[in-house]
Coordinates of C-alpha atoms and ligand atoms in Angstrom, one line a residue:
M1 CA -22.7 -14.7 3.9
T2 CA -24.3 -15.0 7.4
D3 CA -27.3 -13.2 8.7
A4 CA -24.8 -11.2 11.0
Y5 CA -22.8 -9.8 8.4
E6 CA -25.4 -8.5 6.0
I7 CA -24.6 -5.3 4.9
V8 CA -27.0 -2.3 5.3
I9 CA -27.1 0.4 2.5
D10 CA -28.1 4.2 3.2
K11 CA -28.0 5.7 -0.1
I12 CA -27.0 9.0 -0.5
Q13 CA -29.4 11.8 -1.6
E14 CA -27.6 13.4 -4.5
S15 CA -24.0 12.4 -5.7
K16 CA -21.3 15.1 -5.2
I17 CA -19.4 13.5 -8.4
S18 CA -20.7 16.1 -10.7
T19 CA -19.0 18.9 -8.9
T20 CA -15.7 17.1 -8.7
D21 CA -13.0 18.4 -10.9
F22 CA -11.3 14.8 -11.9
D23 CA -8.7 16.8 -13.8
N24 CA -7.3 18.7 -10.7
L25 CA -7.2 15.8 -8.0
T26 CA -5.0 15.8 -5.5
F27 CA -4.0 12.4 -4.5
G28 CA -6.0 11.5 -1.3
K29 CA -8.2 14.4 -0.7
T30 CA -11.2 13.6 -2.5
F31 CA -13.5 11.1 -1.4
T32 CA -16.5 9.5 -2.9
D33 CA -20.2 9.8 -2.0
H34 CA -20.3 6.4 0.4
M35 CA -18.3 5.0 2.9
L36 CA -18.8 1.4 4.9
E37 CA -18.6 1.5 8.6
C38 CA -18.7 -1.6 10.9
T39 CA -18.6 -1.4 14.7
W40 CA -16.8 -4.4 17.1
R41 CA -18.5 -4.4 20.5
D42 CA -19.4 -6.7 23.3
G43 CA -16.8 -9.1 21.6
K44 CA -18.5 -9.3 18.2
W45 CA -19.2 -7.3 14.8
E46 CA -22.5 -5.8 14.3
T47 CA -23.9 -5.4 11.1
A48 CA -21.9 -3.3 8.4
V49 CA -23.4 -0.3 7.2
I50 CA -22.8 1.7 4.1
K51 CA -23.5 5.2 4.4
P52 CA -23.0 8.7 3.0
Y53 CA -19.1 9.8 3.6
G54 CA -18.6 12.2 6.2
P55 CA -17.5 12.9 9.8
I56 CA -17.6 10.3 12.5
M57 CA -18.2 11.3 16.2
V58 CA -15.8 10.2 18.7
E59 CA -14.9 11.3 22.1
P60 CA -11.5 13.2 22.9
S61 CA -10.4 10.2 25.5
C62 CA -10.8 7.7 22.5
K63 CA -8.2 5.1 22.5
V64 CA -7.2 5.6 19.0
F65 CA -5.7 9.2 19.9
H66 CA -3.6 7.9 23.0
Y67 CA -2.4 4.4 22.3
G68 CA -2.0 4.5 18.2
Q69 CA -4.2 1.5 18.3
A70 CA -4.9 1.9 14.3
I71 CA -4.1 -0.3 11.6
F72 CA -5.0 0.1 7.2
E73 CA -4.5 -0.8 3.9
G74 CA -4.3 0.3 0.7
M75 CA -5.7 -1.0 -2.4
K76 CA -7.2 0.1 -5.9
A77 CA -10.0 -0.6 -8.2
F78 CA -9.7 -0.3 -12.0
K79 CA -12.1 0.2 -14.6
D80 CA -11.4 -1.2 -18.2
A81 CA -12.3 -0.1 -21.7
T82 CA -15.9 -1.6 -21.5
G83 CA -16.7 0.2 -18.2
D84 CA -15.9 -3.4 -15.8
V85 CA -14.5 -2.3 -12.5
F86 CA -12.1 -5.0 -11.0
L87 CA -10.3 -5.0 -7.7
F88 CA -6.6 -6.4 -7.7
R89 CA -5.7 -9.5 -5.2
P90 CA -8.2 -8.1 -2.4
E91 CA -8.1 -11.5 -0.5
D92 CA -4.4 -10.7 -0.1
N93 CA -4.9 -7.3 1.6
W94 CA -7.7 -8.9 3.9
I95 CA -5.0 -11.9 5.2
R96 CA -2.4 -9.0 5.8
F97 CA -5.1 -6.6 7.2
N98 CA -5.6 -9.4 10.0
E99 CA -1.8 -10.2 10.4
S100 CA -1.7 -6.6 11.4
A101 CA -4.8 -6.5 13.4
K102 CA -3.3 -9.6 15.4
R103 CA -0.3 -7.8 16.0
L104 CA -1.8 -4.6 17.3
A105 CA -4.4 -6.8 19.5
M106 CA -7.2 -5.7 17.5
P107 CA -10.1 -8.2 16.4
E108 CA -9.9 -9.7 12.9
V109 CA -12.2 -8.4 10.3
P110 CA -14.4 -11.1 8.8
K111 CA -13.9 -11.5 4.7
E112 CA -17.7 -10.9 4.5
V113 CA -17.1 -7.6 5.9
F114 CA -13.5 -6.6 4.3
V115 CA -14.1 -8.1 0.8
E116 CA -17.7 -8.3 0.2
G117 CA -17.8 -4.9 1.9
L118 CA -15.3 -3.7 -0.5
K119 CA -17.4 -5.0 -3.5
A120 CA -20.5 -3.5 -2.3
L121 CA -18.8 0.1 -1.9
V122 CA -17.0 0.0 -5.0
N123 CA -19.9 -1.3 -6.5
L124 CA -22.2 1.7 -5.5
D125 CA -19.8 4.3 -6.0
K126 CA -18.5 2.6 -9.3
E127 CA -19.1 5.7 -11.7
W128 CA -16.0 7.1 -9.2
V129 CA -13.9 4.7 -10.9
R130 CA -12.5 6.7 -14.0
Y131 CA -11.5 4.7 -17.4
G132 CA -7.9 5.9 -18.6
E133 CA -4.3 5.5 -18.4
G134 CA -3.0 5.7 -14.7
L135 CA -6.7 6.3 -13.6
S136 CA -8.3 4.6 -10.5
L137 CA -10.0 4.4 -7.4
Y138 CA -7.6 4.2 -4.1
L139 CA -9.4 1.9 -1.4
R140 CA -8.8 2.5 2.1
P141 CA -10.0 0.1 4.9
F142 CA -8.8 0.7 8.1
M143 CA -9.7 0.1 11.6
I144 CA -9.1 2.3 15.0
A145 CA -9.6 1.6 18.6
S146 CA -12.9 3.3 19.4
E147 CA -13.3 2.8 22.9
N148 CA -13.3 5.9 25.3
G149 CA -10.4 6.1 28.2
V150 CA -6.8 7.0 29.2
A151 CA -5.9 3.7 30.4
A152 CA -2.9 2.0 28.2
A153 CA -4.7 -1.2 27.6
P154 CA -6.4 -2.5 24.3
S155 CA -9.7 -0.9 23.7
T156 CA -12.9 -3.2 24.0
E157 CA -14.3 -1.4 20.8
Y158 CA -13.4 -0.8 17.2
K159 CA -14.5 0.9 14.2
F160 CA -13.4 -1.2 10.9
M161 CA -14.1 1.5 8.1
I162 CA -13.5 1.9 4.3
V163 CA -13.3 5.0 2.4
M164 CA -12.3 5.7 -1.1
S165 CA -10.5 8.3 -3.1
P166 CA -10.2 8.5 -7.2
A167 CA -6.5 8.6 -7.9
F168 CA -4.6 9.3 -11.0
A169 CA -1.0 8.2 -12.5
Y170 CA 1.3 9.0 -9.6
Y171 CA 4.3 10.6 -10.7
K172 CA 6.5 12.8 -8.5
G173 CA 9.3 13.4 -10.6
D174 CA 12.7 11.7 -10.4
V175 CA 13.2 9.9 -7.1
R176 CA 16.8 10.0 -5.4
V177 CA 17.5 8.3 -2.0
I178 CA 19.2 8.3 0.9
I179 CA 20.3 4.9 2.4
A180 CA 19.7 5.0 6.1
S181 CA 22.9 4.8 8.1
D182 CA 21.1 6.2 11.4
F183 CA 17.4 6.0 11.7
S184 CA 15.5 3.1 11.7
R185 CA 12.0 2.5 10.4
A186 CA 11.4 -1.2 12.1
A187 CA 13.2 -3.4 14.7
D188 CA 13.2 -7.1 15.3
G189 CA 10.2 -8.3 17.2
G190 CA 8.3 -5.0 16.5
V191 CA 5.7 -4.1 13.8
G192 CA 7.2 -3.3 10.6
Y193 CA 5.5 -6.3 8.9
A194 CA 2.1 -4.7 9.8
K195 CA 0.4 -1.8 8.4
A196 CA 0.2 -0.1 12.0
A197 CA -0.4 3.7 11.6
G198 CA 2.5 4.3 13.8
N199 CA 5.0 2.9 11.7
Y200 CA 4.6 5.9 9.3
A201 CA 4.3 8.6 11.8
A202 CA 7.7 7.5 13.2
S203 CA 8.9 7.7 9.4
F204 CA 7.9 11.2 9.1
Y205 CA 10.9 13.0 10.8
P206 CA 13.6 11.3 8.9
N207 CA 11.9 11.5 5.6
N208 CA 11.5 15.6 6.4
L209 CA 15.7 15.6 7.0
A210 CA 16.2 13.6 3.6
L211 CA 13.5 16.0 1.7
A212 CA 15.5 19.0 3.3
E213 CA 18.6 17.4 1.8
G214 CA 17.0 17.2 -1.7
Y215 CA 16.0 13.5 -1.3
Q216 CA 12.6 12.0 -1.8
Q217 CA 12.7 8.7 0.3
I218 CA 14.6 6.7 2.4
I219 CA 15.9 3.2 1.9
W220 CA 15.6 1.5 5.2
T221 CA 18.3 -0.6 6.3
D222 CA 18.1 -3.3 9.2
A223 CA 17.9 -1.6 12.7
A224 CA 20.7 -3.8 13.8
S225 CA 23.5 -3.2 11.5
H226 CA 22.6 -0.8 9.1
E227 CA 24.2 -2.5 6.4
Y228 CA 21.3 -4.6 4.4
L229 CA 18.7 -3.0 2.5
E230 CA 15.0 -3.6 3.7
E231 CA 12.4 -1.0 2.1
A232 CA 12.2 2.0 -0.3
G233 CA 10.1 4.7 1.5
T234 CA 6.8 3.1 1.6
M235 CA 7.9 0.4 -0.9
N236 CA 9.5 -2.6 -1.2
I237 CA 12.6 -2.7 -2.8
F238 CA 14.1 -4.4 -5.9
V239 CA 17.8 -4.1 -7.4
R240 CA 18.9 -5.3 -10.7
I241 CA 22.6 -6.4 -10.4
G242 CA 23.7 -7.4 -14.3
D243 CA 20.4 -9.3 -15.0
T244 CA 19.8 -10.6 -11.9
L245 CA 16.8 -9.6 -10.0
L246 CA 17.1 -9.0 -6.2
T247 CA 14.8 -7.9 -3.3
A248 CA 15.0 -8.1 0.6
P249 CA 13.4 -11.5 2.0
N250 CA 10.3 -10.9 4.1
N251 CA 10.6 -10.7 7.9
D252 CA 9.2 -8.9 10.7
R253 CA 10.5 -5.5 9.5
I254 CA 9.3 -5.3 6.0
L255 CA 5.7 -5.3 5.0
N256 CA 5.1 -8.5 3.1
G257 CA 3.9 -6.1 -0.3
V258 CA 1.3 -7.7 -2.7
T259 CA 2.9 -5.6 -5.5
R260 CA 6.2 -7.1 -4.6
R261 CA 4.8 -10.8 -4.9
S262 CA 3.3 -9.8 -8.2
V263 CA 6.5 -8.5 -9.6
L264 CA 8.2 -11.4 -8.4
Q265 CA 5.6 -13.6 -10.0
L266 CA 5.7 -11.9 -13.3
A267 CA 9.6 -11.9 -13.4
A268 CA 9.7 -15.7 -12.9
D269 CA 7.1 -15.9 -15.6
A270 CA 9.8 -14.2 -17.8
G271 CA 12.6 -16.5 -16.9
V272 CA 14.5 -13.3 -15.0
T273 CA 16.9 -14.9 -12.6
I274 CA 15.6 -13.9 -9.3
E275 CA 17.5 -13.9 -5.9
E276 CA 15.2 -13.4 -2.5
R277 CA 17.9 -12.8 -0.2
R278 CA 19.6 -9.9 2.0
I279 CA 21.4 -7.4 0.0
S280 CA 24.3 -5.5 2.0
V281 CA 25.0 -1.8 1.2
K282 CA 28.4 -2.9 0.8
E283 CA 27.3 -5.3 -2.3
L284 CA 25.3 -2.5 -3.8
N285 CA 28.2 0.2 -3.8
E286 CA 30.6 -2.5 -5.2
A287 CA 28.0 -3.0 -7.9
A288 CA 27.5 0.7 -8.5
N289 CA 31.7 0.8 -8.6
N290 CA 32.1 -2.0 -11.0
G291 CA 29.3 -1.0 -13.7
S292 CA 27.0 -4.2 -12.8
L293 CA 24.4 -2.0 -10.9
K294 CA 21.6 -1.6 -13.6
E295 CA 18.2 -0.6 -11.8
I296 CA 16.7 -0.1 -8.2
F297 CA 13.1 0.1 -7.7
G298 CA 10.5 0.5 -5.3
S299 CA 6.9 -1.8 -5.5
G300 CA 3.6 -0.8 -4.0
T301 CA 0.0 -0.1 -4.7
A302 CA 0.3 3.6 -4.9
A303 CA 2.6 3.9 -8.0
V304 CA 2.9 0.4 -8.9
I305 CA 6.7 0.9 -9.3
V306 CA 9.0 3.6 -8.8
P307 CA 12.3 3.9 -10.5
I308 CA 15.4 5.0 -8.2
K309 CA 17.7 7.5 -9.9
G310 CA 20.2 7.9 -7.5
Y311 CA 21.2 7.0 -4.0
K312 CA 23.6 8.5 -1.3
H313 CA 24.9 6.4 1.2
K314 CA 27.0 8.5 4.0
D315 CA 29.6 10.0 1.7
F316 CA 29.2 7.9 -1.7
K317 CA 26.9 9.2 -4.4
F318 CA 25.5 7.2 -7.4
E319 CA 23.4 8.2 -10.3
L320 CA 21.5 4.9 -11.9
P321 CA 22.3 5.0 -15.7
Q322 CA 19.3 5.1 -18.1
L323 CA 18.2 1.8 -19.5
E324 CA 16.5 1.1 -23.0
D325 CA 15.1 -2.2 -21.8
S326 CA 14.4 -1.6 -17.8
Y327 CA 13.0 -4.4 -15.7
A328 CA 11.1 -1.2 -13.7
Q329 CA 9.3 -0.3 -16.8
R330 CA 8.8 -3.8 -18.0
F331 CA 6.9 -5.2 -15.3
K332 CA 5.3 -1.9 -14.3
E333 CA 3.7 -2.4 -17.9
A334 CA 2.9 -5.7 -17.4
L335 CA 1.1 -5.3 -14.1
K336 CA -0.8 -2.3 -15.2
D337 CA -2.3 -4.6 -18.4
I338 CA -3.6 -7.3 -16.1
Q339 CA -4.9 -4.3 -13.6
Y340 CA -6.9 -2.8 -16.4
N341 CA -7.8 -6.2 -18.0
R342 CA -5.7 -5.5 -21.2
A343 CA -4.0 -8.8 -20.8
D344 CA -4.7 -12.5 -19.6
D345 CA -4.8 -12.8 -15.6
Q346 CA -2.9 -16.1 -15.4
H347 CA -3.0 -16.0 -11.6
G348 CA -6.3 -15.2 -11.0
W349 CA -5.3 -11.9 -9.5
R350 CA -8.5 -9.6 -10.9
V351 CA -11.5 -9.7 -9.1
K352 CA -14.6 -8.3 -11.0
I353 CA -17.1 -6.3 -9.5
Ligands
PLP401 C1 6.1 0.0 4.3 C2 5.2 -0.3 2.9 N1 6.3 -1.1 2.4 C3 5.6 -1.7 1.2 C4 4.5 -1.2 0.7 C5 3.8 -2.2 -0.6 O1 2.9 -2.9 -0.4 P1 1.8 -3.3 -1.6 O2 2.5 -3.4 -2.4 O3 1.0 -4.2 -0.8 O4 1.2 -1.8 -1.7 C6 3.9 -0.1 1.4 C7 2.5 -0.3 0.6 O5 2.1 0.4 -0.5 C8 4.0 0.3 2.6 O6 3.5 0.8 3.4

């Protein structure tokens, strides 16, 4: 690490941990004692500072409020039975963060700040990573345009920050989805592959309409034809037809998921036949009708894998069968075993703090 990227640590006087009710957490509402902040000014990153979690001061003219120049990542830290804490593939998130930064005309964040900063921050708030089934610490690195001014041009100042929130097993009940035939999440040449804040804002309205109809998520399809499956809400999509595992190929409309890549690797290790190719709604409906459609599931950091119980596409509705040996369950357990240090880490995904 160079001197320029030394991390300054300003510790909290008294931890809030003893007043935190870990049995009654709402996802993403409680934050740990510390956060990391690093400012980009005059064309360079200043020293990263870890300090007590709290409000930041920005002016109303701050560019992030007007032009939405904001990106983020979502990752987790896990504790094993002996109290050791691990990150899961943090470099992958750092690489994706910088791909998002590039697309949003923001400066790339050095690895020393992103990965070493994460390690230092998690290490300081280690007590907040609880041991137990489904428990973890959700890590949220993000960057915002922090220059003041209402001229539509890239900011000359940015804040890179990391905040952390204790999380529990994420279970939302049965998930049924609507396959989009009207709204789009992303378009060719757009920012769908980036973890840009605006992508999420744009999905809230169609998602609210789906919720009002009794569906929890939207399966996004390609913007040009609405004929091909792309993502499952804020997760990547997997479909099992017969015993073949299918997933949509990455493109500039799809977020290149770390969990997706991990599931594909575990499936390959298990000798499952995998096809990374376009999956049409027509093919899905045909498989549903002829009985070969066995599973649909989403993959993502928050819930690892979410099985989809049923879907609707225009007037067509289908309920997925209940399986004894589902890929969703199998790969979810396999992935969690690696994350919680209960299984060999053949691919070097765990990073010990
Ligand atoms: C739009 C979208 N797709 C897919 C994913 C899954 O990515 P990952 O597995 O890296 O969490 C996410 C984030 O969780 C997402 O926001």
